[in-house]
Coordinates of C-alpha atoms in Angstrom, one line a residue:
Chain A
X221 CA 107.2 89.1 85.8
X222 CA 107.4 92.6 86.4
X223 CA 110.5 92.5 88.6
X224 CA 111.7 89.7 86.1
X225 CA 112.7 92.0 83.3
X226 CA 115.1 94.1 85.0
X227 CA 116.7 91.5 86.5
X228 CA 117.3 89.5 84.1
X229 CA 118.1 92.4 81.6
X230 CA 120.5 93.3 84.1
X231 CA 122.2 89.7 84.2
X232 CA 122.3 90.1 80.6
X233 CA 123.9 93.2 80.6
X234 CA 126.7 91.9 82.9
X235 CA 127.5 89.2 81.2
X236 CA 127.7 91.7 77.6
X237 CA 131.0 92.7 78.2
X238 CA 132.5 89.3 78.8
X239 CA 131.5 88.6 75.1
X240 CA 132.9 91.8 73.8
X241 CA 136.3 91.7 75.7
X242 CA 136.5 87.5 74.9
X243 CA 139.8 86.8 72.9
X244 CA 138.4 83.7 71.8
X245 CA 136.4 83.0 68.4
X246 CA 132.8 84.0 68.7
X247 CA 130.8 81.4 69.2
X248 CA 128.6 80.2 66.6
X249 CA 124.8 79.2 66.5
X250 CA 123.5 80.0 70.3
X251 CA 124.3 83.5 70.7
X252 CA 122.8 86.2 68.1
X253 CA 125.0 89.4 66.7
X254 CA 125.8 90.2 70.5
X255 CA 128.8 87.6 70.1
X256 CA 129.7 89.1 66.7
X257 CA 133.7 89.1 66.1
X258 CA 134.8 92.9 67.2
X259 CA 134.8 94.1 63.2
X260 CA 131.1 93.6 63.3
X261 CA 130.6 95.3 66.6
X262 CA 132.4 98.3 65.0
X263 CA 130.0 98.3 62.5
X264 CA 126.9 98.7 65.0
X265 CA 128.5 101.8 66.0
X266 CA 126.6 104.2 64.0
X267 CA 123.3 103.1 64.7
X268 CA 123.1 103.8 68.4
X269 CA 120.8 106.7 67.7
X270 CA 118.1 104.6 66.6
X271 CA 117.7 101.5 68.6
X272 CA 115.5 99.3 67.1
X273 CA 113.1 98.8 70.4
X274 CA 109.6 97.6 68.9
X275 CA 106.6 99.8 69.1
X276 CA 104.0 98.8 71.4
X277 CA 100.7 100.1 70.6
X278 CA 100.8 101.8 73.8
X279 CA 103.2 104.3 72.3
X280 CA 103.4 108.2 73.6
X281 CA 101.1 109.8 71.2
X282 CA 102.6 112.9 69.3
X283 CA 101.2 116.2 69.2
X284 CA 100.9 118.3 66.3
X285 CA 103.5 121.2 65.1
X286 CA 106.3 119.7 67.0
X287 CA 110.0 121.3 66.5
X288 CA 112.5 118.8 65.2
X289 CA 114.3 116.5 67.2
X290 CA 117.1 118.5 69.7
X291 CA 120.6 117.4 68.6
X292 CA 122.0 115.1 70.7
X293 CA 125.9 115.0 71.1
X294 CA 127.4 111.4 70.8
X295 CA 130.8 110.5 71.9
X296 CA 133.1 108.8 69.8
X297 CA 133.4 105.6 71.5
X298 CA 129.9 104.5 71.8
X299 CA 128.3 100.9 70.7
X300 CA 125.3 99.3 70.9
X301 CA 125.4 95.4 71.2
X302 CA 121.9 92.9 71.1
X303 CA 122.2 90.5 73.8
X304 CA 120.7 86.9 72.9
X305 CA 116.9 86.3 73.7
X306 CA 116.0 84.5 76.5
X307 CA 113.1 82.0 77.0
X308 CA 111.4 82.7 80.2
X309 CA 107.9 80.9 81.0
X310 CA 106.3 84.5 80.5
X311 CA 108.0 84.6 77.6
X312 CA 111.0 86.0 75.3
X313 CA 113.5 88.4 76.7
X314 CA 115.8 90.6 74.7
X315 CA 117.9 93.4 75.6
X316 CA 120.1 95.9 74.1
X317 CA 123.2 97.3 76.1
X318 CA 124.6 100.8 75.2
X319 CA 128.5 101.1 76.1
X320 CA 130.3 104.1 75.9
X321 CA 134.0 103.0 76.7
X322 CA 133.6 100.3 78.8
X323 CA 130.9 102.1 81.1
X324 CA 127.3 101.0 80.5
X325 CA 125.0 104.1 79.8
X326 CA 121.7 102.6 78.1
X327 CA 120.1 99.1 78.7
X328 CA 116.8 98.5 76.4
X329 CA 114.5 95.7 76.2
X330 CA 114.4 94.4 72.4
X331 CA 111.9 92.0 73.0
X332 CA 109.9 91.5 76.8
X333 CA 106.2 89.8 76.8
X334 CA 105.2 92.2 78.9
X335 CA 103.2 94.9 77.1
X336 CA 103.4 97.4 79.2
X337 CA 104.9 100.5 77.4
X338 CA 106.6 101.4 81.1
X339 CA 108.3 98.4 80.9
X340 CA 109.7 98.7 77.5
X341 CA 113.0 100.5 77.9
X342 CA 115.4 100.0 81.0
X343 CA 117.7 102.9 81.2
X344 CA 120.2 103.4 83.6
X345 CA 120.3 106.4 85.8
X346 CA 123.1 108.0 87.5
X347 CA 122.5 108.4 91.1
X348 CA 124.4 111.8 92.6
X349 CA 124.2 114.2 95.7
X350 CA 122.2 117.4 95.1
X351 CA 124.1 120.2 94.4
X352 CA 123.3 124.1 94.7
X353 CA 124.7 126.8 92.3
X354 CA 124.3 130.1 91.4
X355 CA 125.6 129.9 87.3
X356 CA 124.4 132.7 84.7
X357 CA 121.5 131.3 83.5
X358 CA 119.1 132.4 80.9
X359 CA 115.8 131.0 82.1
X360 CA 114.8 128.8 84.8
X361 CA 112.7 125.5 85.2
X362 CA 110.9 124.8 88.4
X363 CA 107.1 125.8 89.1
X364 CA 105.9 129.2 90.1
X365 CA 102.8 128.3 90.1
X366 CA 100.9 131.3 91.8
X367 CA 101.7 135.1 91.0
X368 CA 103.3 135.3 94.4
X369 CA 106.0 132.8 93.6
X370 CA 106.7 134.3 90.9
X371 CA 107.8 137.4 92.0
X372 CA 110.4 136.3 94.3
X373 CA 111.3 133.5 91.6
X374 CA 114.5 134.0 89.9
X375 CA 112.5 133.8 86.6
X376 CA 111.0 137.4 87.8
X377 CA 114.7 138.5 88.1
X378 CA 115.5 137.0 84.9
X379 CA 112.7 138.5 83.1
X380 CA 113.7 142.2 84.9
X381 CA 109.7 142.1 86.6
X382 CA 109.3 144.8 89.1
Chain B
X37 CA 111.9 141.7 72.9
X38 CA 111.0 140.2 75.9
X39 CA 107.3 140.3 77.3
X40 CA 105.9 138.8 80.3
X41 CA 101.9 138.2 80.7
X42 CA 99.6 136.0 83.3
X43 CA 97.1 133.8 82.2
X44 CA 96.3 131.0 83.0
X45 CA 97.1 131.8 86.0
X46 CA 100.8 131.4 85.4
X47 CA 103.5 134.1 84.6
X48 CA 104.4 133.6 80.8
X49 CA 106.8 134.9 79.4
X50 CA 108.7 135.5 76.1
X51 CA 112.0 136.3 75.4
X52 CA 112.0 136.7 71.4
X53 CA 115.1 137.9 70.1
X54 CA 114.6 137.5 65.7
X55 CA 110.5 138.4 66.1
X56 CA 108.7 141.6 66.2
X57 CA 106.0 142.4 69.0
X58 CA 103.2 141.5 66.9
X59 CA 104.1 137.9 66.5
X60 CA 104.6 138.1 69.9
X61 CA 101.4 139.3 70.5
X62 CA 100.0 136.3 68.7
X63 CA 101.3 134.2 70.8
X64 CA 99.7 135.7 74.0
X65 CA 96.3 135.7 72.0
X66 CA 96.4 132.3 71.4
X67 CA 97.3 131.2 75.2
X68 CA 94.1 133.1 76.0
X69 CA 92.3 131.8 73.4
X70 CA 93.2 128.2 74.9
X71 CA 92.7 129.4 78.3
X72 CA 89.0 130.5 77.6
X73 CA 88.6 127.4 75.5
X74 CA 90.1 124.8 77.8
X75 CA 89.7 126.4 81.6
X76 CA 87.2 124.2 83.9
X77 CA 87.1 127.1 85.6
X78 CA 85.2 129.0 83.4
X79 CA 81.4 128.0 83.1
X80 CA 81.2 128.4 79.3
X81 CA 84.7 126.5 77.9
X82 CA 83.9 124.1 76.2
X83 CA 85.6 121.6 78.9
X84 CA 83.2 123.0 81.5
X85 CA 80.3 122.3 79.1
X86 CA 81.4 119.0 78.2
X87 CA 81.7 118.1 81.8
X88 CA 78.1 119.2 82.5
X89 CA 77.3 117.1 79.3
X90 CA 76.3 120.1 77.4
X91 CA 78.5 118.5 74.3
X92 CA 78.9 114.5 73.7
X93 CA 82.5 113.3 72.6
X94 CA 81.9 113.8 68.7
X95 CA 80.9 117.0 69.0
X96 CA 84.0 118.1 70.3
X97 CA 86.8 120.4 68.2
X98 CA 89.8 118.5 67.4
X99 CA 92.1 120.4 69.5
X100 CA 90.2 119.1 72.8
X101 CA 90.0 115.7 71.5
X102 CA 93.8 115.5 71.2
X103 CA 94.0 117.0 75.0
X104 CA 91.5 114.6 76.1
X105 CA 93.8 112.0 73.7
X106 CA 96.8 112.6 75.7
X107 CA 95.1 112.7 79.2
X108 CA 93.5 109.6 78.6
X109 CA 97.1 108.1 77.7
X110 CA 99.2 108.9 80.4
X111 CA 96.5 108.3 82.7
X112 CA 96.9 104.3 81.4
X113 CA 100.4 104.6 81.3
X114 CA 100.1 105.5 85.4
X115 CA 97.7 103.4 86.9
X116 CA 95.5 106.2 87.3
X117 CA 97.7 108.1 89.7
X118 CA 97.5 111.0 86.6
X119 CA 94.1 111.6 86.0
X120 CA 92.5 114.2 84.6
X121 CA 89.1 113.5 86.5
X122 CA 89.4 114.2 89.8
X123 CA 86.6 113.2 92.4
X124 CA 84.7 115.4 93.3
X125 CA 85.7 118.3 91.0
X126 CA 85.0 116.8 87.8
X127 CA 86.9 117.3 84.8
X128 CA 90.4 119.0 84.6
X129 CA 92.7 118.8 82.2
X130 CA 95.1 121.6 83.3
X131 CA 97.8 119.2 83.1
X132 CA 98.0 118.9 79.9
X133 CA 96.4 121.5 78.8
X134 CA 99.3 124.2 80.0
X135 CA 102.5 122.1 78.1
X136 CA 100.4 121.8 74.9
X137 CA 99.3 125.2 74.8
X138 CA 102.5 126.9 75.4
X139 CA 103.8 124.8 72.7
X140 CA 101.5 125.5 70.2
X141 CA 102.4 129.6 71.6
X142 CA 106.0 128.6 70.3
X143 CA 104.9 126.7 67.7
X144 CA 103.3 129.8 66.8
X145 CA 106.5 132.0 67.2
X146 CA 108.3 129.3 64.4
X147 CA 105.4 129.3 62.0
X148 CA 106.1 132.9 61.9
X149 CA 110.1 133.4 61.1
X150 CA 111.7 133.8 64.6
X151 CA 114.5 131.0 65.2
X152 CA 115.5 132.2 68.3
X153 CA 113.2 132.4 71.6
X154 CA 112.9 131.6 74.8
X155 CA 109.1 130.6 76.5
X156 CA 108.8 130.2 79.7
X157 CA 105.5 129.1 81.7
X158 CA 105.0 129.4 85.3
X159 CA 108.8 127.8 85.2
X160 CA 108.1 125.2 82.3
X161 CA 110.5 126.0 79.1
X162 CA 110.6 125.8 75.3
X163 CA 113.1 127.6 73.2
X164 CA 114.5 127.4 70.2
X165 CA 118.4 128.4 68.2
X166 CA 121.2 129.8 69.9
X167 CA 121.0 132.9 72.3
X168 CA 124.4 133.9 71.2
X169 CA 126.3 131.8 68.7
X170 CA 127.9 128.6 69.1
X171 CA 126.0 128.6 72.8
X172 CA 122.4 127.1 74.1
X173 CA 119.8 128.6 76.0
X174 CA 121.2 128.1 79.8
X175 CA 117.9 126.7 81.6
X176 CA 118.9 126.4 85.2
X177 CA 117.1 124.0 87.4
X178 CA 115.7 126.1 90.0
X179 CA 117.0 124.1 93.2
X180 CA 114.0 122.3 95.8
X181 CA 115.0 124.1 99.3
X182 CA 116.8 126.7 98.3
X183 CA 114.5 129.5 95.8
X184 CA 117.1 131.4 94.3
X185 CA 120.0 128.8 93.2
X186 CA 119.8 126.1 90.7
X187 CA 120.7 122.3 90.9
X188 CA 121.8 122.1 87.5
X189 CA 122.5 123.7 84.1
X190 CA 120.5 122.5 81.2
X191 CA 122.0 123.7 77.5
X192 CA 119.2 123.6 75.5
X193 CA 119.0 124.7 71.4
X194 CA 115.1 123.5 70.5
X195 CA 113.8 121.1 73.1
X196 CA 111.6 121.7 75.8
X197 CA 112.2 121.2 79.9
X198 CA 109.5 120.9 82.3
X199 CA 109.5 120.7 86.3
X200 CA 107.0 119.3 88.8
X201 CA 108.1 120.1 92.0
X202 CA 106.9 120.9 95.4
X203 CA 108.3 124.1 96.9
X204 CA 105.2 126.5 97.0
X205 CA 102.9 126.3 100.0
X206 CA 99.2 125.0 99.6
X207 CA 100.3 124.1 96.0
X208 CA 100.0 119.6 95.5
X209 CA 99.9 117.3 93.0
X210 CA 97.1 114.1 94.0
X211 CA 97.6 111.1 93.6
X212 CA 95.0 110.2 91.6
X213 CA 94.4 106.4 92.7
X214 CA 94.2 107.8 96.7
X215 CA 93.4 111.2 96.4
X216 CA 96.0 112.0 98.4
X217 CA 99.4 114.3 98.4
X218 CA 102.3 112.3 96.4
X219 CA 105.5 111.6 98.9
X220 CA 108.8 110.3 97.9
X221 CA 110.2 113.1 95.2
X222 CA 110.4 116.6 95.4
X223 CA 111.7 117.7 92.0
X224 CA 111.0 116.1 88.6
X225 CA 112.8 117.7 85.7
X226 CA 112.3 116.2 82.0
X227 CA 114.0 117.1 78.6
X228 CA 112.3 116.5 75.8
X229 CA 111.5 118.1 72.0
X230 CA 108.0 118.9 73.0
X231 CA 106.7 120.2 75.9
X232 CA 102.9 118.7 76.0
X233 CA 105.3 115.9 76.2
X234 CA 107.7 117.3 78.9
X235 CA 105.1 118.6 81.2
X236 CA 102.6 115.7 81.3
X237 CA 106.0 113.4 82.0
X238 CA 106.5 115.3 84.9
X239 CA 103.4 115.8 86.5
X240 CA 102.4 112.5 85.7
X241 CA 105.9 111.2 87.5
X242 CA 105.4 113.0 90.0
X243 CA 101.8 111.6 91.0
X244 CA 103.4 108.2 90.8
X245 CA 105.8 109.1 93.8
X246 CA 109.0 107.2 94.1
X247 CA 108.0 105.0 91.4
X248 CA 107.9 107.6 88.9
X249 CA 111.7 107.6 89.2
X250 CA 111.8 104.3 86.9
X251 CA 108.8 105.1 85.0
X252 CA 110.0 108.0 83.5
X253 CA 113.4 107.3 83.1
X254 CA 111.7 104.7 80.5
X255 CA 109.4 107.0 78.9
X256 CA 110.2 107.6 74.9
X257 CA 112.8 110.1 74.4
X258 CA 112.5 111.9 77.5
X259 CA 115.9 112.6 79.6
X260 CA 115.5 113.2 83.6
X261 CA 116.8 114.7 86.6
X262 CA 115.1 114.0 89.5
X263 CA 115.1 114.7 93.5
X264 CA 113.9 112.4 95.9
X265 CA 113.1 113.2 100.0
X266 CA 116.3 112.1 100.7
X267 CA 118.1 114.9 98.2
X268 CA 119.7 112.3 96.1
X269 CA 119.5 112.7 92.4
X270 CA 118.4 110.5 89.8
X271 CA 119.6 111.6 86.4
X272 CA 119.3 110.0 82.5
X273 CA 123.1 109.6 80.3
X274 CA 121.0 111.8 77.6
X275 CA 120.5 114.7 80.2
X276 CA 121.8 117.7 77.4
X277 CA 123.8 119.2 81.3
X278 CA 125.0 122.1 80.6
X279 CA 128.9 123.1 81.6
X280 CA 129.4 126.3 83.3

């Protein structure tokens, strides 16, 4: 079931933007919100900071004092649209795809019987060649674990160490 | 002002550009207070004596208990390959210990006025406001092979960023379900607003090896950039990258 999710979430997902970009009537009765007319759609617009993935109780516990939540930029043309749930054997299956144009950047599960907190969100990630630089920075991320790394870390250059 | 100290056995350091050395100061008292508290490498922390059994579970102080909290989650969350018991060495909560007590040090730094700073751990991150206004704190990425260049440019206002990466010889991360050195990544970067959070992502994605690619990706408002063996790089849409 494990490998089930993603797969299937991923069919889902491929199949979302044949529903959106459908000329036709939406259908009726067997398919949820995700087949909403395109007015609706527009409406789901602003709530893409918030999806509404259910809690497990497995959920990453908080710790005290924490700062407030970093702003995140949005771009104008991103929606979020509820695919329909599925009936597997293992269970229901119910994911959420995040479109920005017409590119996928987010896939969520809604609704998956397995538990699992790992398995609750799908996201996509962008696979790209690594790249060096040498940009004005002000800090840098990246273990110096041990005194001696740090002082031929750029962090020691950074924080004008002798 | 900006001050650098070790403890922990890390270089911290703090660039605080609204506070005055004093709150600064409190900050560095509190990371050794936390370091004398929660070192297993001290006989008399009081992780060292619960590990010899000196102290049951209720009689710990609530700051342990929420260390002990979080170990004991992502160590679920992984299987067991983060652990904060490793064989033969007894208890260890270093790995989380480090992210939460640095954030509680700029937790500190808010509680007392500054808006804008800069904390950096032995290379993990928090800051908060704007360095100069209208920009972010640049947090370069430093890059796996080569020490003095960056893979990428993280613009960062209050958040936290975290890296668990192998680059320094004789320093590992287990696997705590073999015991053995992880394979498969080499860098694990993660953006989040809190960097107990951050840091125990990383580390804990890193133990997992290449399947801490997928499991992080999917952890609660956490954004990632990650290196595998192969030097390709696996990054979240959220990543806050930074434009030079």
């Amino acid at each position: 079931m494990k490998r089930a999710i993603p797969v299937l979430a991923l069919s889902v997902a491929g199949l979302v933007p044949v529903w959106l970009y459908s000329p036709g009537p939406a259908h009726e009765g067997e398919i949820n919100e995700a087949a909403a007319a395109p007015e609706a759609q527009a409406q789901t617009q602003t709530q893409t900071q918030t999806p509404a993935a259910p809690k497990t109780t497995g959920s990453a516990p908080k710790t005290t004092g924490s700062t407030p939540a970093p702003q995140q930029q949005q771009q104008a043309q991103t929606r979020t649209v509820s695919g329909p749930a599925v009936n597997t054997s293992e269970g229901t299956v119910q994911v959420q795809v995040t479109f920005q144009g017409t590119k996928i950047t987010d896939v969520k599960a809604l609704r998956a019987p397995n538990s699992n907190p790992t398995r609750m969100a799908l996201p996509l990630l962008r696979e790209s060649a690594l790249k060096a630089q040498s940009a004005d920075i002000d800090t840098v991320s990246g273990a110096t674990a041990t005194s001696e790394g740090y002082k031929q870390s750029l962090q020691a250059a950074i924080d004008g160490a002798r | 002002m900006r001050r650098v100290e070790h403890i922990m056995g890390l270089p911290i350091s703090v660039d605080l550009r609204d506070g005055d050395a004093a709150l600064a100061e409190r900050a560095f008292a509190w990371l050794r207070e936390a370091d004398d508290r929660f070192s297993p490498f001290k006989p008399d922390s009081e992780v060292s004596r619960l590990d010899r059994g000196e102290l049951t579970r209720e009689e710990l102080t609530p700051d342990l208990v929420e260390v002990l909290s979080l170990c004991d989650w992502y160590e679920e969350s992984t299987g067991g390959a983060f652990t904060a018991t490793v064989p033969g060495r007894g208890l260890d909560p270093c790995a989380v210990v480090k992210g939460w007590a640095v954030q509680r040090a700029a937790d500190i730094l808010r509680e007392g006025g500054a808006t804008t700073y800069c904390v950096n751990a032995g290379g993990d991150v928090v800051t908060a406001g704007e360095p100069e206004p209208g920009k972010p704190w640049r947090v370069g990425v430093r890059h796996p092979d080569i020490a003095d260049q960056v893979c990428v440019v993280l613009g960062v206002r209050d958040g936290a960023v975290a890296t668990s990466a192998l680059y320094e010889r004789g320093q590992h991360i287990l696997d705590g379900r073999t015991g053995r050195p992880v394979a498969g990544i080499l860098s694990v970067t993660i953006f989040a607003e809190d960097l107990a959070i951050a840091d125990t992502t990383a580390t804990a994605a890193f133990a997992l090896g290449r399947d801490g690619i997928e499991w992080a990706a999917a952890q609660e408002d956490c954004e990632v950039f990650i290196v595998d063996e192969d030097r390709r790089v696996f990054s979240s849409p959220g990543l806050p990258v930074h434009i030079c």
